[in-house]
Amino acid sequence: MNRRHFLGAGAGTLLASSLPRPALSSGAADKTLRFVPQANLANFDPIWGTQMVVRNAAVLVWDLLYGVDATLKPQRQMVEAEEVSADGLTWTFRLRPGLKFHDGEPVLSRDVVASLERWSARDPMGQMIRAVQVELSAVDDRTFRWVLRRPFPKLLLALGKTTSPCAFIMPERIARTDPFKQINEYVGSGPMTFARTEWIPGARAVFERFAHYQPRPEPASWLAGGKRVLVERVEWQVMPDPATAAAALQAGEIDWWENPIPDLVPLLKGNPAVKVGIADPLGNIGSFRMNHLQPPFDNVKVRRAVLAALNQQDYMRAIVGDDDDLWKPLPGFFTPDTPLYTEAGGGILKGHDLDAARKLLSEAGYKGEPVVCLLAQDQPITKAFGEVTVDLLQKIGLKVDVVATDWGTVGTRRTSKAPPASGGWSMFHTWHGGADCVNPAAYPSIRANGDKAWFGWPNLPGVETSITDWFDAATPEDERKAMAALNTAAMDGVVYAPTGFFLSYQAWRASVSGIRRGPIPVVWGVSKS
């Protein structure tokens, strides 16, 4: 029996009675949305790390000053009005009246200032703003001011982007936590509160509607507009086994599954009580992330050997099966079919040349150092990618040491700069939302500024120069030139190895309405009948 038949049979025969079932009355059930997230919520500090699952939970609890809408434009969220001086150096913001934290305290400018200081210490765009910052200060309870040494035209995008870490606003006492240490209090001003006493990492996380939240009057659009929560409670139920999740959805034990694997989609589509659709039209970019600080991937020729050998079709087939509508080859780092997409310098990804890869390893003087692969087994995407990678690396002559673990552990261990033998790592797999990869502005994993870069810490001045050129570009043509140079430099230095572009499904009960397509599974506007 092959994998697809096994999963289908398992999902079709697993009894609903074998699953944990909350004791809910019919009325309570209508007001409780049961959601299966992509991964376990192992930690809950949206500034400390960059895991999508943490960000997805955080948008329920913490609000943003601005929110990016479906056109990728930042719109006012907590802000009532802003003013920028004629020289572009002074930004003055005024908060909406009546904003409250979940503990009943008002949201004040000093909370915003402390939150932005913590966020900007970790976020790549925030770090760029800090580099030109003169002052960030509270003027009064509802007004704060940002003074810069030189203009930063994309400031509002930085404050509203969907890429983690987002500029979430916390109470000052929490925001004063060292940005390199995790917070231990989860109070925000967003549309839902976090039921910390019900949090069981590895099993469940619970969110409850915040009665005092004041939605904006505009229609909701991604992270912008009126976030009107129509249910009283959202229960995240962790189900790493796809067959279990599929059976639970069909039996009505859960309402919404964030990322069903394509193997099970035909089964789900055949059930009239279930609906299936594309989760995000901007899709995802698969990532083979290497550690530039430690052997063997500190040598660019070893990193290029991976690019030379890598066959994106193998990776994509591993997660989407035979559905060619769900993936595209990607000889670059940016989202296909968007205005700035480029394949400049991406020829090496079109060869799939194992002999060329072995030659590069020989030229690099590879000494047999083990490649410590962190492979999350509770994520269908990373698990499938990892199986392809182990085979690929062994074929070109690299010694492979697999650390099969869970996504929460990968998220923690990848922060280590220690040698692999001392608790560090050589590579891990992840993926990036296409909404974050349309340009360099909100794309931390394309940065190559050494210690300030994303995990793997590439130090490639050519990449950084091209990013600066894009930020400074005066015309669309200048932007396109900078993007071509950036793609080429990122490929030459191998910031990371793209494993392809792919779309993902989501599935939900037919009794649930209001589910939207987008980069984040938001609950506002979602209801049950």
Coordinates of C-alpha atoms in Angstrom, one line a residue:
M1 CA 0.0 0.0 0.0
N2 CA 1.5 3.3 -1.0
R3 CA 1.5 6.5 1.1
R4 CA -1.4 8.1 -0.7
H5 CA -3.6 5.0 -0.3
F6 CA -2.6 4.6 3.3
L7 CA -3.6 8.2 4.1
G8 CA -6.8 8.0 2.3
A9 CA -7.8 4.7 4.0
G10 CA -6.8 6.1 7.4
A11 CA -8.8 9.2 7.0
G12 CA -11.8 7.4 5.8
T13 CA -11.9 4.8 8.6
L14 CA -10.7 6.6 11.7
L15 CA -13.6 6.8 14.0
A16 CA -14.7 10.2 15.3
S17 CA -15.2 8.6 18.7
S18 CA -11.4 8.1 19.0
L19 CA -10.8 11.8 18.9
P20 CA -10.9 14.2 21.9
R21 CA -14.2 15.9 21.9
P22 CA -15.1 18.9 24.0
A23 CA -18.4 18.7 25.8
L24 CA -20.3 21.6 24.2
S25 CA -24.0 22.3 24.0
S26 CA -25.3 23.1 20.5
G27 CA -25.4 26.8 21.2
A28 CA -21.9 26.8 22.6
A29 CA -20.7 24.8 19.6
D30 CA -22.1 27.4 17.2
K31 CA -20.0 30.0 19.0
T32 CA -16.8 27.9 19.2
L33 CA -14.5 27.7 16.1
R34 CA -12.3 24.6 16.3
F35 CA -9.2 25.1 14.1
V36 CA -6.2 22.8 13.3
P37 CA -3.1 25.0 12.8
Q38 CA -0.1 24.2 10.7
A39 CA 2.0 23.4 13.8
N40 CA 2.1 23.4 17.5
L41 CA 2.2 26.7 19.3
A42 CA 5.3 25.9 21.3
N43 CA 6.1 29.5 22.4
F44 CA 4.1 32.7 22.2
D45 CA 6.4 35.7 21.8
P46 CA 5.8 37.2 18.3
I47 CA 8.9 39.4 18.5
W48 CA 11.4 36.9 19.8
G49 CA 11.1 34.6 16.7
T50 CA 9.7 34.4 13.2
Q51 CA 7.6 31.2 13.1
M52 CA 4.4 31.7 11.1
V53 CA 2.3 29.7 13.6
V54 CA 3.3 32.2 16.3
R55 CA 2.4 35.2 14.1
N56 CA -0.9 33.6 13.1
A57 CA -1.9 33.3 16.8
A58 CA -0.5 36.8 17.6
V59 CA -2.7 38.6 15.1
L60 CA -5.7 37.5 17.3
V61 CA -4.2 38.9 20.5
W62 CA -2.1 41.9 19.5
D63 CA -3.1 44.7 17.2
L64 CA -1.0 46.7 14.8
L65 CA -0.7 50.4 14.1
Y66 CA -1.3 49.7 10.4
G67 CA -2.4 46.6 8.6
V68 CA -1.6 45.5 5.1
D69 CA -4.7 44.9 3.0
A70 CA -5.3 42.5 0.0
T71 CA -3.6 45.0 -2.3
L72 CA -0.4 44.9 -0.2
K73 CA -0.9 48.5 0.9
P74 CA -0.7 49.6 4.6
Q75 CA -3.9 51.0 6.0
R76 CA -4.5 52.7 9.4
Q77 CA -5.4 50.3 12.1
M78 CA -4.7 51.6 15.7
V79 CA -3.7 54.9 14.2
E80 CA -6.3 57.6 13.7
A81 CA -4.1 60.0 11.7
E82 CA -0.5 60.5 10.7
E83 CA 1.5 63.5 9.5
V84 CA 4.9 63.6 7.8
S85 CA 7.0 66.7 7.4
A86 CA 7.8 68.1 4.0
D87 CA 11.4 66.8 4.2
G88 CA 10.2 63.3 5.2
L89 CA 12.2 63.4 8.5
T90 CA 9.5 63.8 11.1
W91 CA 6.5 61.5 11.4
T92 CA 3.7 62.3 13.9
F93 CA 1.0 59.7 14.7
R94 CA -2.2 60.0 16.7
L95 CA -3.9 56.9 18.1
R96 CA -7.6 56.1 17.8
P97 CA -9.6 57.0 20.9
G98 CA -10.9 54.3 23.2
L99 CA -8.2 51.6 22.6
K100 CA -7.9 49.2 25.5
F101 CA -5.6 46.4 26.5
H102 CA -7.1 43.1 27.7
D103 CA -6.3 44.0 31.3
G104 CA -8.6 47.1 31.0
E105 CA -5.8 49.6 30.8
P106 CA -5.9 52.2 28.0
V107 CA -3.4 52.0 25.1
L108 CA -1.0 54.9 25.5
S109 CA 1.7 56.4 23.4
R110 CA 4.4 55.2 25.8
D111 CA 3.1 51.6 25.2
V112 CA 3.6 52.1 21.5
V113 CA 7.1 53.6 21.9
A114 CA 8.3 50.7 24.1
S115 CA 6.7 48.1 21.7
L116 CA 8.4 49.7 18.6
E117 CA 11.7 49.8 20.4
R118 CA 11.5 46.0 21.1
W119 CA 10.3 45.2 17.6
S120 CA 12.9 47.3 15.8
A121 CA 15.7 45.5 17.6
R122 CA 14.7 42.2 15.9
D123 CA 13.0 43.1 12.7
P124 CA 15.1 43.8 9.6
M125 CA 13.0 46.8 8.5
G126 CA 12.9 48.0 12.1
Q127 CA 16.7 47.8 12.2
M128 CA 16.9 49.9 9.1
I129 CA 14.7 52.5 10.7
R130 CA 16.8 52.5 13.9
A131 CA 19.9 53.1 11.8
V132 CA 18.5 56.5 10.7
Q133 CA 16.5 57.2 13.9
V134 CA 17.1 60.4 15.8
E135 CA 14.2 60.1 18.3
L136 CA 11.1 58.0 19.0
S137 CA 9.1 59.5 21.8
A138 CA 5.6 60.0 23.3
V139 CA 4.2 63.5 22.9
D140 CA 1.1 62.9 24.9
D141 CA -1.1 59.9 25.8
R142 CA -2.4 59.5 22.2
T143 CA 0.4 61.1 20.1
F144 CA 3.9 59.8 19.4
R145 CA 6.7 61.1 17.1
W146 CA 9.4 59.5 15.1
V147 CA 12.3 61.7 13.9
L148 CA 14.8 60.4 11.3
R149 CA 18.1 61.5 9.9
R150 CA 17.0 60.7 6.4
P151 CA 13.7 59.8 4.8
F152 CA 12.3 56.3 5.1
P153 CA 9.4 56.3 2.6
K154 CA 8.4 52.7 3.4
L155 CA 7.8 53.4 7.1
L156 CA 4.1 52.6 7.0
L157 CA 4.7 49.3 5.2
A158 CA 7.2 48.4 8.0
L159 CA 4.5 49.0 10.6
G160 CA 1.8 47.1 8.8
K161 CA 3.5 44.2 7.0
T162 CA 2.5 40.6 7.5
T163 CA 6.1 39.3 7.8
S164 CA 7.1 38.1 11.2
P165 CA 8.1 39.8 13.4
C166 CA 5.2 42.2 13.0
A167 CA 5.1 45.5 14.9
F168 CA 2.6 44.3 17.5
I169 CA 1.7 46.7 20.3
M170 CA 2.0 45.5 23.9
P171 CA 1.7 47.2 27.3
E172 CA 4.9 49.0 28.2
R173 CA 5.7 46.7 31.1
I174 CA 5.8 43.7 28.7
A175 CA 7.4 45.5 25.8
R176 CA 10.4 46.4 28.1
T177 CA 11.3 42.8 28.1
D178 CA 14.7 42.2 26.5
P179 CA 13.9 41.5 22.8
F180 CA 16.3 38.5 22.9
K181 CA 14.3 36.9 25.8
Q182 CA 10.8 35.6 25.6
I183 CA 7.9 37.4 27.2
N184 CA 5.8 35.5 29.8
E185 CA 2.7 37.6 29.9
Y186 CA 0.4 37.7 26.9
V187 CA -1.7 40.9 27.1
G188 CA -2.7 42.7 23.9
S189 CA -5.4 45.0 22.6
G190 CA -6.5 42.8 19.6
P191 CA -9.9 41.3 19.0
M192 CA -9.2 38.2 21.1
T193 CA -7.7 37.3 24.4
F194 CA -5.3 34.4 25.1
A195 CA -6.7 31.9 27.6
R196 CA -3.3 31.1 29.1
T197 CA -4.7 28.6 31.7
E198 CA -6.0 26.5 28.9
W199 CA -2.8 26.4 26.8
I200 CA -1.3 23.0 26.5
P201 CA 1.7 23.2 24.1
G202 CA 1.5 20.2 21.8
A203 CA -2.3 19.9 22.2
R204 CA -4.3 23.0 22.4
A205 CA -4.4 26.9 22.5
V206 CA -7.6 28.8 23.2
F207 CA -8.6 32.4 22.3
E208 CA -11.7 34.2 23.5
R209 CA -13.5 37.2 22.0
F210 CA -12.5 40.6 23.6
A211 CA -15.8 42.3 24.4
H212 CA -14.2 45.8 24.5
Y213 CA -12.4 45.6 21.2
Q214 CA -13.5 48.5 18.8
P215 CA -13.2 47.4 15.2
R216 CA -12.5 50.0 12.5
P217 CA -15.6 50.9 10.4
E218 CA -14.0 49.8 7.1
P219 CA -14.6 46.3 5.7
A220 CA -11.9 43.8 6.7
S221 CA -9.1 43.0 4.3
W222 CA -6.3 40.8 5.5
L223 CA -4.8 42.7 8.5
A224 CA -6.6 45.9 7.7
G225 CA -10.2 47.1 8.3
G226 CA -12.8 46.1 10.8
K227 CA -11.8 42.9 12.7
R228 CA -15.3 41.8 13.8
V229 CA -15.1 38.5 15.6
L230 CA -18.4 36.6 15.3
V231 CA -17.6 33.6 17.5
E232 CA -17.0 33.7 21.2
R233 CA -14.1 31.2 21.3
V234 CA -11.4 29.8 19.0
E235 CA -9.8 26.5 19.9
W236 CA -6.6 25.6 18.2
Q237 CA -6.3 21.8 18.2
V238 CA -2.9 20.4 17.3
M239 CA -3.1 17.4 15.0
P240 CA 0.2 16.6 13.4
D241 CA -1.1 13.4 11.7
P242 CA -2.9 14.4 8.5
A243 CA -5.2 11.3 8.5
T244 CA -6.4 12.2 12.0
A245 CA -7.1 15.8 11.0
A246 CA -9.0 14.7 7.9
A247 CA -11.1 12.3 9.8
A248 CA -11.9 14.9 12.4
L249 CA -13.0 17.4 9.8
Q250 CA -15.2 14.9 8.1
A251 CA -16.8 13.9 11.4
G252 CA -17.5 17.5 12.4
E253 CA -15.0 17.3 15.3
I254 CA -13.2 20.3 13.9
D255 CA -14.4 23.2 11.8
W256 CA -11.3 24.4 9.8
W257 CA -8.0 22.8 8.8
E258 CA -5.3 25.2 7.9
N259 CA -3.1 23.0 5.6
P260 CA -4.5 19.7 4.4
I261 CA -2.0 17.8 2.3
P262 CA -2.9 17.4 -1.4
D263 CA -3.0 13.6 -1.1
L264 CA -6.2 13.9 1.0
V265 CA -7.9 16.7 -1.0
P266 CA -9.8 14.4 -3.3
L267 CA -11.2 12.5 -0.3
L268 CA -12.3 15.8 1.3
K269 CA -13.7 17.2 -1.9
G270 CA -15.9 14.1 -2.1
N271 CA -17.6 14.9 1.2
P272 CA -20.5 17.4 0.7
A273 CA -20.1 18.5 4.3
V274 CA -16.6 19.8 3.6
K275 CA -15.3 22.6 1.4
V276 CA -11.7 22.9 0.0
G277 CA -10.0 25.9 -1.5
I278 CA -6.6 27.6 -2.1
A279 CA -5.5 29.2 1.1
D280 CA -3.4 32.1 -0.4
P281 CA -3.3 33.1 -4.1
L282 CA 0.2 34.4 -3.6
G283 CA 1.4 31.0 -2.5
N284 CA 4.6 30.0 -0.8
I285 CA 8.4 29.7 -1.6
G286 CA 10.1 26.6 -0.3
S287 CA 13.4 27.2 1.5
F288 CA 16.5 25.1 2.1
R289 CA 18.2 27.2 4.7
M290 CA 22.0 26.8 5.3
N291 CA 24.2 27.9 8.1
H292 CA 26.8 30.3 6.6
L293 CA 28.8 30.4 9.9
Q294 CA 29.7 26.7 10.2
P295 CA 31.4 24.1 7.9
P296 CA 30.6 22.8 5.4
F297 CA 28.1 25.6 4.3
D298 CA 30.5 28.4 5.3
N299 CA 32.1 27.7 2.0
V300 CA 30.2 29.2 -0.9
K301 CA 31.2 26.4 -3.3
V302 CA 29.5 23.9 -1.0
R303 CA 26.4 26.0 -1.0
R304 CA 26.5 26.3 -4.8
A305 CA 26.9 22.5 -5.0
V306 CA 23.5 22.2 -3.4
L307 CA 22.0 24.7 -6.0
A308 CA 23.7 22.8 -8.9
A309 CA 22.2 19.4 -7.8
L310 CA 18.8 20.5 -6.6
N311 CA 15.8 19.6 -8.6
Q312 CA 12.8 21.6 -7.6
Q313 CA 10.4 19.2 -9.2
D314 CA 11.4 16.5 -6.7
Y315 CA 10.6 18.9 -3.8
M316 CA 7.3 20.0 -5.2
R317 CA 6.1 16.6 -6.1
A318 CA 6.8 15.5 -2.6
I319 CA 4.2 18.0 -1.2
V320 CA 1.7 18.5 -4.1
G321 CA 1.8 15.1 -5.8
D322 CA 0.7 15.1 -9.4
D323 CA -1.2 18.3 -9.4
D324 CA 0.8 20.6 -11.7
D325 CA -1.5 23.5 -11.0
L326 CA -0.2 23.8 -7.5
W327 CA 3.5 24.5 -8.2
K328 CA 6.0 26.3 -10.5
P329 CA 9.8 26.1 -10.9
L330 CA 11.4 29.1 -9.3
P331 CA 14.9 30.2 -10.4
G332 CA 14.9 33.0 -8.0
F333 CA 13.7 34.3 -4.6
F334 CA 10.6 36.4 -5.4
T335 CA 6.9 35.7 -5.9
P336 CA 6.0 34.7 -9.5
D337 CA 3.5 36.8 -11.4
T338 CA 4.1 39.9 -9.4
P339 CA 5.5 43.2 -10.8
L340 CA 9.1 42.8 -9.7
Y341 CA 9.5 39.1 -10.3
T342 CA 12.9 38.3 -11.9
E343 CA 14.9 35.2 -12.8
A344 CA 18.2 37.0 -13.3
G345 CA 21.2 34.9 -12.3
G346 CA 19.0 31.8 -11.7
G347 CA 20.4 29.5 -14.4
I348 CA 22.2 27.3 -11.9
L349 CA 18.8 26.0 -10.6
K350 CA 17.8 24.8 -14.0
G351 CA 20.7 22.3 -14.5
H352 CA 20.1 19.6 -11.8
D353 CA 23.7 18.5 -12.5
L354 CA 25.0 16.0 -9.9
D355 CA 28.4 15.8 -11.5
A356 CA 28.8 19.6 -11.4
A357 CA 27.8 19.5 -7.7
R358 CA 30.4 16.8 -6.9
K359 CA 33.1 18.9 -8.7
L360 CA 32.2 22.0 -6.7
L361 CA 32.5 19.9 -3.5
S362 CA 35.9 18.7 -4.6
E363 CA 37.1 22.3 -5.4
A364 CA 35.8 23.4 -2.0
G365 CA 38.0 20.9 -0.3
Y366 CA 35.1 19.3 1.6
K367 CA 36.6 17.3 4.5
G368 CA 33.6 15.1 5.3
E369 CA 32.1 17.4 8.0
P370 CA 28.6 16.1 8.8
V371 CA 25.6 18.1 7.6
V372 CA 23.3 18.3 10.6
C373 CA 19.8 18.5 9.1
L374 CA 17.1 19.8 11.5
L375 CA 13.9 18.1 10.0
A376 CA 10.6 18.8 11.6
Q377 CA 8.5 15.7 11.4
D378 CA 5.2 17.3 12.6
Q379 CA 5.0 19.6 9.5
P380 CA 4.0 17.7 6.4
I381 CA 5.9 20.2 4.2
T382 CA 9.2 20.2 6.1
K383 CA 9.0 16.4 6.5
A384 CA 8.6 15.9 2.8
F385 CA 11.3 18.4 1.9
G386 CA 13.6 16.7 4.3
E387 CA 13.2 13.3 2.8
V388 CA 14.2 14.7 -0.6
T389 CA 17.2 16.6 0.9
V390 CA 18.7 13.6 2.7
D391 CA 18.7 11.7 -0.6
L392 CA 20.1 14.6 -2.6
L393 CA 23.0 15.4 -0.2
Q394 CA 24.1 11.8 0.0
K395 CA 24.1 11.5 -3.8
I396 CA 26.6 14.3 -4.1
G397 CA 28.8 13.0 -1.4
L398 CA 27.9 14.9 1.7
K399 CA 27.8 13.2 5.1
V400 CA 24.4 13.6 6.5
D401 CA 23.3 13.6 10.2
V402 CA 19.5 13.8 10.5
V403 CA 18.0 15.3 13.6
A404 CA 14.3 14.3 13.3
T405 CA 12.4 16.5 15.7
D406 CA 9.3 18.8 15.9
W407 CA 8.8 22.3 14.5
G408 CA 9.0 24.0 17.9
T409 CA 12.4 22.5 18.6
V410 CA 13.6 23.6 15.1
G411 CA 12.4 27.1 15.9
T412 CA 14.5 27.1 19.1
R413 CA 17.6 25.3 17.9
R414 CA 18.0 27.4 14.7
T415 CA 18.8 30.4 16.9
S416 CA 22.0 28.8 18.0
K417 CA 25.3 29.9 16.4
A418 CA 27.2 27.1 18.1
P419 CA 29.0 24.4 16.0
P420 CA 26.6 21.6 15.0
A421 CA 28.3 19.1 17.3
S422 CA 27.6 21.5 20.2
G423 CA 23.9 22.0 19.7
G424 CA 24.0 24.0 16.5
W425 CA 22.9 23.0 13.1
S426 CA 23.9 23.0 9.4
M427 CA 20.5 23.3 7.6
F428 CA 16.8 23.3 8.1
H429 CA 13.7 23.5 5.8
T430 CA 11.0 26.1 6.0
W431 CA 8.8 28.1 3.6
H432 CA 8.0 31.8 3.1
G433 CA 4.6 33.3 2.3
G434 CA 4.5 34.7 -1.2
A435 CA 2.9 37.9 0.2
D436 CA 6.2 38.5 2.0
C437 CA 8.4 37.9 -1.0
V438 CA 7.1 40.3 -3.6
N439 CA 10.0 42.7 -2.8
P440 CA 12.8 43.0 -0.2
A441 CA 10.9 45.3 2.1
A442 CA 9.2 42.7 4.2
Y443 CA 11.4 39.7 3.4
P444 CA 13.9 39.1 6.2
S445 CA 15.2 35.8 4.8
I446 CA 16.6 37.5 1.8
R447 CA 18.8 39.8 3.9
A448 CA 22.6 39.1 4.1
N449 CA 23.8 41.5 6.7
G450 CA 25.8 39.0 8.8
D451 CA 24.8 38.8 12.5
K452 CA 21.7 40.9 11.8
A453 CA 20.5 38.5 9.1
W454 CA 17.9 35.8 9.5
F455 CA 19.0 32.3 10.8
G456 CA 22.0 31.2 8.8
W457 CA 23.5 34.7 9.1
P458 CA 24.8 35.2 5.5
N459 CA 27.2 38.0 5.0
L460 CA 27.0 39.1 1.4
P461 CA 27.7 42.8 0.7
G462 CA 26.4 42.6 -2.9
V463 CA 23.0 41.5 -1.7
E464 CA 22.8 44.3 0.8
T465 CA 23.9 46.9 -1.7
S466 CA 21.2 45.8 -4.1
I467 CA 18.6 46.0 -1.3
T468 CA 19.7 49.5 -0.5
D469 CA 19.4 50.4 -4.2
W470 CA 15.9 49.1 -4.3
F471 CA 14.9 51.2 -1.3
D472 CA 16.4 54.2 -2.9
A473 CA 15.0 53.6 -6.3
A474 CA 13.2 56.6 -7.8
T475 CA 11.4 54.9 -10.6
P476 CA 9.9 51.5 -11.4
E477 CA 12.7 50.9 -13.9
D478 CA 15.3 51.5 -11.2
E479 CA 13.4 49.1 -8.9
R480 CA 13.5 46.4 -11.5
K481 CA 17.2 46.9 -12.1
A482 CA 17.9 46.7 -8.4
M483 CA 15.8 43.5 -8.1
A484 CA 17.7 41.8 -11.0
A485 CA 21.0 42.7 -9.3
L486 CA 19.6 41.4 -6.0
N487 CA 18.4 38.1 -7.4
T488 CA 21.8 37.6 -9.1
A489 CA 23.8 38.4 -5.9
A490 CA 21.6 36.3 -3.7
M491 CA 22.0 33.3 -6.1
D492 CA 25.7 33.8 -6.4
G493 CA 26.2 33.8 -2.7
V494 CA 23.4 31.4 -2.0
V495 CA 21.5 33.2 0.7
Y496 CA 19.4 30.1 0.7
A497 CA 18.3 27.5 -1.8
P498 CA 14.7 28.0 -3.1
T499 CA 12.9 24.6 -3.5
G500 CA 10.1 26.0 -5.7
F501 CA 6.8 28.0 -5.6
F502 CA 3.7 26.2 -4.4
L503 CA 0.1 26.8 -3.5
S504 CA -1.6 25.3 -0.4
Y505 CA -5.1 24.1 0.3
Q506 CA -7.3 24.9 3.3
A507 CA -10.4 22.9 4.2
W508 CA -13.4 23.7 6.3
R509 CA -16.9 22.5 7.2
A510 CA -19.7 23.7 4.9
S511 CA -21.5 25.1 8.0
V512 CA -18.7 27.6 8.4
S513 CA -18.8 30.8 6.4
G514 CA -16.6 33.9 5.9
I515 CA -13.3 32.1 5.4
R516 CA -11.1 34.3 3.2
R517 CA -8.0 33.6 1.0
G518 CA -4.9 35.3 2.3
P519 CA -1.4 34.9 3.9
I520 CA -2.9 34.5 7.4
P521 CA -5.9 32.4 8.5
V522 CA -7.8 35.2 10.2
V523 CA -11.0 34.5 12.1
W524 CA -12.8 37.9 11.9
G525 CA -15.9 37.6 9.8
V526 CA -16.0 33.8 10.2
S527 CA -19.2 32.3 11.6
K528 CA -20.9 29.0 12.1
S529 CA -24.5 27.9 11.4

